Short mmCIF file of C-alpha atoms and ligand atoms in Angstrom, two decimals:
data_model
loop_
_atom_site.label_atom_id
_atom_site.label_comp_id
_atom_site.label_asym_id
_atom_site.label_seq_id
_atom_site.Cartn_x
_atom_site.Cartn_y
_atom_site.Cartn_z
CA MET A 1 67.71 114.58 93.86
CA PRO A 2 64.93 116.98 92.48
CA ASP A 3 65.84 120.06 90.73
CA ARG A 4 67.17 122.66 93.06
CA TYR A 5 67.22 126.48 92.62
CA PHE A 6 69.19 129.24 94.49
CA VAL A 7 67.30 131.96 96.05
CA THR A 8 69.12 135.00 97.14
CA PRO A 9 68.85 135.65 100.83
CA PRO A 10 67.14 136.91 102.91
CA VAL A 11 64.31 134.67 102.48
CA ASP A 12 60.93 135.52 103.95
CA ALA A 13 59.25 132.76 106.05
CA ALA A 14 56.45 132.19 103.48
CA ARG A 15 57.47 133.60 100.11
CA ALA A 16 60.47 134.04 97.84
CA VAL A 17 61.20 135.34 94.34
CA LEU A 18 63.56 133.81 91.85
CA ARG A 19 65.10 136.17 89.34
CA GLY A 20 68.00 136.32 86.77
CA ASP A 21 69.45 132.99 85.52
CA GLU A 22 67.45 130.97 87.89
CA ALA A 23 64.07 132.47 86.75
CA HIS A 24 65.15 132.20 83.22
CA HIS A 25 66.05 128.40 83.49
CA LEU A 26 62.93 127.61 85.24
CA ALA A 27 60.61 129.59 83.02
CA LYS A 28 62.26 128.96 79.54
CA VAL A 29 63.92 125.46 79.97
CA MET A 30 61.89 123.66 82.69
CA ARG A 31 58.71 125.48 81.61
CA VAL A 32 57.28 125.41 85.11
CA LYS A 33 53.67 126.37 85.80
CA PRO A 34 51.88 127.77 88.72
CA GLY A 35 51.31 124.82 91.14
CA ASP A 36 54.60 123.02 90.29
CA GLU A 37 56.82 122.09 93.24
CA ILE A 38 60.47 122.62 93.32
CA ILE A 39 63.35 122.77 96.03
CA VAL A 40 65.02 126.05 96.76
CA PHE A 41 68.08 126.84 98.95
CA ASP A 42 69.61 130.02 100.11
CA GLY A 43 73.33 129.27 100.34
CA GLY A 44 73.28 129.77 104.02
CA GLY A 45 72.31 126.27 104.97
CA CYS A 46 68.52 126.15 104.48
CA GLU A 47 66.42 124.51 101.93
CA TRP A 48 62.69 124.63 101.35
CA LEU A 49 60.05 122.77 99.35
CA ALA A 50 58.30 125.46 97.36
CA ARG A 51 55.29 125.86 95.00
CA VAL A 52 55.39 128.15 92.00
CA ALA A 53 52.74 130.95 92.66
CA ALA A 54 53.30 132.83 89.51
CA VAL A 55 55.58 132.94 86.46
CA GLN A 56 56.09 136.55 85.29
CA ARG A 57 58.60 138.11 83.04
CA GLY A 58 61.98 137.67 84.57
CA GLU A 59 60.58 136.57 87.83
CA ILE A 60 59.06 133.51 89.56
CA ALA A 61 57.17 134.08 92.61
CA LEU A 62 57.23 131.05 95.16
CA GLU A 63 55.32 130.01 98.08
CA LEU A 64 57.47 128.29 100.58
CA LEU A 65 55.77 125.09 101.85
CA GLU A 66 58.31 123.52 104.18
CA GLN A 67 61.78 124.26 105.54
CA ARG A 68 63.93 121.30 105.56
CA GLU A 69 67.05 120.74 107.79
CA MET A 70 69.41 119.19 105.22
CA ASP A 71 72.95 119.77 106.27
CA ARG A 72 75.27 118.16 103.80
CA GLU A 73 78.51 119.78 104.99
CA GLN A 74 81.29 117.59 106.22
CA GLY A 75 82.51 117.68 109.83
CA VAL A 76 85.72 119.55 109.16
CA ALA A 77 86.16 122.96 107.65
CA VAL A 78 88.55 122.79 104.74
CA THR A 79 90.18 125.91 103.22
CA LEU A 80 91.91 125.46 99.94
CA ALA A 81 94.51 128.30 99.25
CA VAL A 82 95.50 128.03 95.72
CA ALA A 83 97.64 129.95 93.25
CA LEU A 84 94.89 129.43 90.75
CA PRO A 85 95.59 127.98 87.24
CA LYS A 86 94.06 129.65 84.07
CA SER A 87 90.52 129.84 82.82
CA GLU A 88 88.85 126.54 82.29
CA ARG A 89 91.06 124.75 84.67
CA GLN A 90 90.11 127.36 87.27
CA ARG A 91 86.41 126.74 86.76
CA TRP A 92 86.88 122.96 86.98
CA LEU A 93 88.91 123.28 90.27
CA VAL A 94 86.00 125.39 91.72
CA GLU A 95 83.22 122.92 90.71
CA LYS A 96 85.09 119.87 92.09
CA SER A 97 86.03 121.73 95.30
CA VAL A 98 82.39 122.34 95.94
CA GLU A 99 81.50 118.67 95.26
CA LEU A 100 84.22 117.58 97.65
CA GLY A 101 82.89 119.85 100.47
CA VAL A 102 85.64 122.54 100.65
CA GLN A 103 84.33 125.34 102.79
CA ARG A 104 86.47 128.20 101.44
CA LEU A 105 88.71 128.76 98.48
CA VAL A 106 91.44 131.44 98.70
CA PRO A 107 93.02 132.64 95.49
CA LEU A 108 96.73 133.10 96.43
CA ILE A 109 98.93 135.85 95.01
CA THR A 110 102.39 134.14 94.74
CA ASP A 111 105.70 135.21 93.36
CA ARG A 112 105.36 132.89 90.28
CA GLY A 113 101.59 132.85 90.09
CA VAL A 114 100.01 133.48 86.59
CA ALA A 115 96.25 134.19 86.88
CA GLN A 116 94.83 136.53 89.34
CA PRO A 117 90.94 136.52 89.16
CA VAL A 118 89.69 140.13 88.83
CA ASP A 119 86.19 141.14 89.85
CA ASN A 120 84.43 139.73 86.75
CA ALA A 121 86.31 136.38 87.02
CA LEU A 122 85.51 136.13 90.78
CA SER A 123 81.73 136.67 89.89
CA ARG A 124 81.91 133.87 87.31
CA LEU A 125 83.70 131.51 89.80
CA ARG A 126 80.94 132.41 92.37
CA ARG A 127 78.19 131.52 89.78
CA THR A 128 80.05 128.16 89.37
CA VAL A 129 79.78 127.59 93.02
CA VAL A 130 75.96 128.12 92.83
CA GLU A 131 75.75 125.72 89.87
CA ALA A 132 77.85 123.00 91.46
CA SER A 133 75.86 123.46 94.82
CA LYS A 134 72.56 122.96 93.03
CA GLN A 135 73.84 119.75 91.45
CA CYS A 136 75.49 118.16 94.48
CA GLY A 137 72.86 119.14 97.03
CA ARG A 138 74.94 121.45 99.20
CA ASN A 139 72.93 124.10 100.93
CA ARG A 140 75.85 126.19 102.05
CA LEU A 141 77.89 127.94 99.27
CA MET A 142 81.66 127.58 99.31
CA GLU A 143 83.19 130.99 99.90
CA ILE A 144 85.55 132.31 97.33
CA ALA A 145 87.63 134.82 99.18
CA ALA A 146 89.34 137.94 97.73
CA PRO A 147 92.86 137.03 96.39
CA GLN A 148 95.49 137.30 99.06
CA PRO A 149 99.26 137.56 99.01
CA TRP A 150 100.97 134.46 100.31
CA THR A 151 102.98 136.02 103.01
CA GLY A 152 100.08 137.81 104.69
CA PHE A 153 97.79 134.71 104.43
CA CYS A 154 100.30 132.22 105.76
CA ALA A 155 101.01 134.40 108.78
CA ALA A 156 97.24 135.16 109.51
CA VAL A 157 96.35 131.44 109.35
CA ALA A 158 99.01 130.58 111.87
CA VAL A 159 97.58 133.22 114.29
CA LEU A 160 94.14 131.55 114.02
CA GLY A 161 95.83 128.20 114.94
CA ASP A 162 94.32 126.11 112.13
CA ARG A 163 96.06 122.92 111.10
CA ARG A 164 98.03 124.02 108.05
CA VAL A 165 99.64 122.16 105.32
CA MET A 166 101.60 123.36 102.28
CA ALA A 167 101.93 121.02 99.34
CA ASP A 168 105.45 121.05 97.97
CA PRO A 169 107.40 118.38 96.06
CA SER A 170 110.28 118.82 98.37
CA GLY A 171 108.17 118.40 101.51
CA SER A 172 109.54 115.80 104.04
CA GLU A 173 106.12 114.79 105.34
CA ASP A 174 104.34 112.08 103.21
CA VAL A 175 100.67 112.73 102.55
CA GLY A 176 99.87 109.09 103.28
CA ASN A 177 101.23 109.43 106.85
CA LEU A 178 99.36 112.58 107.28
CA LEU A 179 96.03 110.83 106.39
CA ASP A 180 96.73 107.94 108.86
CA GLY A 181 97.48 110.56 111.61
CA TRP A 182 94.22 112.32 110.83
CA ARG A 183 92.22 109.17 110.90
CA THR A 184 93.57 108.09 114.25
CA SER A 185 93.34 111.63 115.88
CA ARG A 186 89.84 111.93 114.30
CA LEU A 187 91.01 115.12 112.57
CA ALA A 188 91.14 118.69 113.58
CA SER A 189 87.97 120.77 113.26
CA SER A 190 89.68 123.02 110.43
CA LEU A 191 92.35 122.38 107.88
CA VAL A 192 94.07 124.76 105.61
CA PHE A 193 95.88 123.56 102.48
CA ALA A 194 98.13 125.59 100.34
CA VAL A 195 99.00 124.78 96.74
CA GLY A 196 101.57 126.75 94.73
CA PRO A 197 101.60 128.05 91.08
CA GLU A 198 102.62 126.08 88.06
CA GLY A 199 106.14 127.46 88.50
CA GLY A 200 106.28 126.28 92.12
CA TRP A 201 106.89 128.05 95.58
CA THR A 202 110.04 130.22 95.83
CA GLU A 203 112.57 129.65 98.56
CA GLY A 204 111.20 132.83 100.31
CA GLU A 205 107.64 131.45 100.26
CA ARG A 206 108.73 128.16 101.67
CA HIS A 207 110.67 130.01 104.41
CA SER A 208 107.52 132.02 105.38
CA ALA A 209 105.51 128.80 105.66
CA ALA A 210 108.08 126.97 107.63
CA SER A 211 108.56 129.94 110.11
CA HIS A 212 104.73 130.07 110.58
CA GLY A 213 104.48 126.35 111.47
CA TRP A 214 103.09 125.10 108.18
CA GLN A 215 103.61 121.27 107.61
CA MET A 216 105.39 120.70 104.20
CA VAL A 217 103.87 117.82 102.54
CA SER A 218 104.79 115.77 99.43
CA LEU A 219 101.93 114.31 97.33
CA GLY A 220 104.09 111.61 95.82
CA PRO A 221 106.83 111.25 93.31
CA ARG A 222 104.98 112.69 90.35
CA ILE A 223 104.45 116.39 89.72
CA LEU A 224 100.80 117.30 89.70
CA ARG A 225 99.00 120.20 88.04
CA VAL A 226 97.82 122.79 90.48
CA GLU A 227 94.21 121.70 90.17
CA THR A 228 95.15 117.97 90.71
CA ALA A 229 97.05 118.67 93.89
CA ALA A 230 94.43 120.85 95.35
CA LEU A 231 91.82 118.23 94.62
CA LEU A 232 93.96 115.36 95.99
CA LEU A 233 94.21 117.22 99.29
CA ALA A 234 90.40 117.99 99.37
CA SER A 235 89.74 114.34 98.67
CA ILE A 236 91.97 113.17 101.43
CA ALA A 237 90.44 115.46 103.86
CA ALA A 238 86.88 114.21 102.70
CA SER A 239 88.00 110.59 102.97
CA ALA A 240 89.35 111.07 106.41
CA VAL A 241 85.92 112.21 107.67
CA ILE A 242 83.50 110.25 105.53
CA GLY A 243 81.86 107.59 107.58
CA PHE A 244 82.00 109.05 111.05
CA ASN A 245 81.09 112.65 111.05
CA ASP A 246 79.37 113.30 107.74
CA PRO A 247 75.54 113.54 107.77
CA LYS A 248 73.88 110.85 105.80
CA PRO A 249 72.45 111.89 102.39
N1 LIG B 301 108.24 122.65 89.30
C1 LIG B 301 107.28 123.01 90.38
C2 LIG B 301 107.89 122.64 91.67
O1 LIG B 301 108.78 121.80 91.70
O2 LIG B 301 107.29 123.04 92.74
C3 LIG B 301 105.97 122.24 90.08
C4 LIG B 301 104.87 123.00 90.65
S1 LIG B 301 103.38 122.04 90.59
C5 LIG B 301 102.86 122.11 88.88
C6 LIG B 301 102.13 123.16 91.31
C7 LIG B 301 101.97 123.00 92.78
O3 LIG B 301 101.29 121.79 93.08
C8 LIG B 301 103.10 122.98 93.73
O4 LIG B 301 103.65 124.17 93.98
C9 LIG B 301 102.63 122.19 94.87
O5 LIG B 301 101.93 123.11 95.71
C10 LIG B 301 101.65 121.20 94.21
N2 LIG B 301 102.24 119.92 93.89
C11 LIG B 301 102.25 119.35 92.60
N3 LIG B 301 102.94 118.16 92.68
C12 LIG B 301 103.29 117.97 94.00
C13 LIG B 301 103.86 116.92 94.77
N4 LIG B 301 104.28 115.66 94.21
N5 LIG B 301 104.07 117.09 96.02
C14 LIG B 301 103.67 118.12 96.64
N6 LIG B 301 103.08 119.09 96.06
C15 LIG B 301 102.91 119.21 94.84
#
């Protein structure tokens, strides 16, 4: 896949300007010149073949040559609601979630949670989303929502009627059975997974989930780190849809 660059929307039909990190990378690392061709995407689903028109200080002016319909989203909208782990593990989780096609990541505020991303951290994570999307070819950015308290979130999702799954080592449902069920029913159009903090869910949090119709699922006999559990769920959802409703690369 050729080098891809993120252009902040809205994008004019004929022209775009790259600024900030993207312009710096193209000018100083890739050393583009007027006339060179690159791919740009707007994070909202569109990508273009573009020609560099001018390289200026801090800015690269582009002429948009051709808009391409290239949807690399999977056919089911996956939300991962996670009591985020700390620092580098948080960044890793975000990067891999983008690659696995997760549509939305919701940082959860839980009773035993440790790391609540504040504004700066959320901006860094959103930058990671852009970088991962450039690399894996996604044209739609995974949303990183504002942190939400578990109780409010678990009730709100129930009202929307999405299929909802809480990962918990004491869960009675086995994730393998769930996967078989999804394969035969060809899945729901939206799935919401919740993964608790390193210290686990409290009884109160489990009770809220159960009373709002969440399915409590075990991921097997070993205790997984938060990010492993989250990515296992995202992989299961991706593997259940790959092959019949994913667009071809
Ligand atoms: N001692 C904690 C407990 O028993 O819940 C371990 C928490 S685990 C490190 C962090 C989160 O990952 C859990 O709250 C759960 O959402 C998910 N998780 C990890 N291993 C799991 C498993 N085997 N089955 C289901 N969920 C799991």
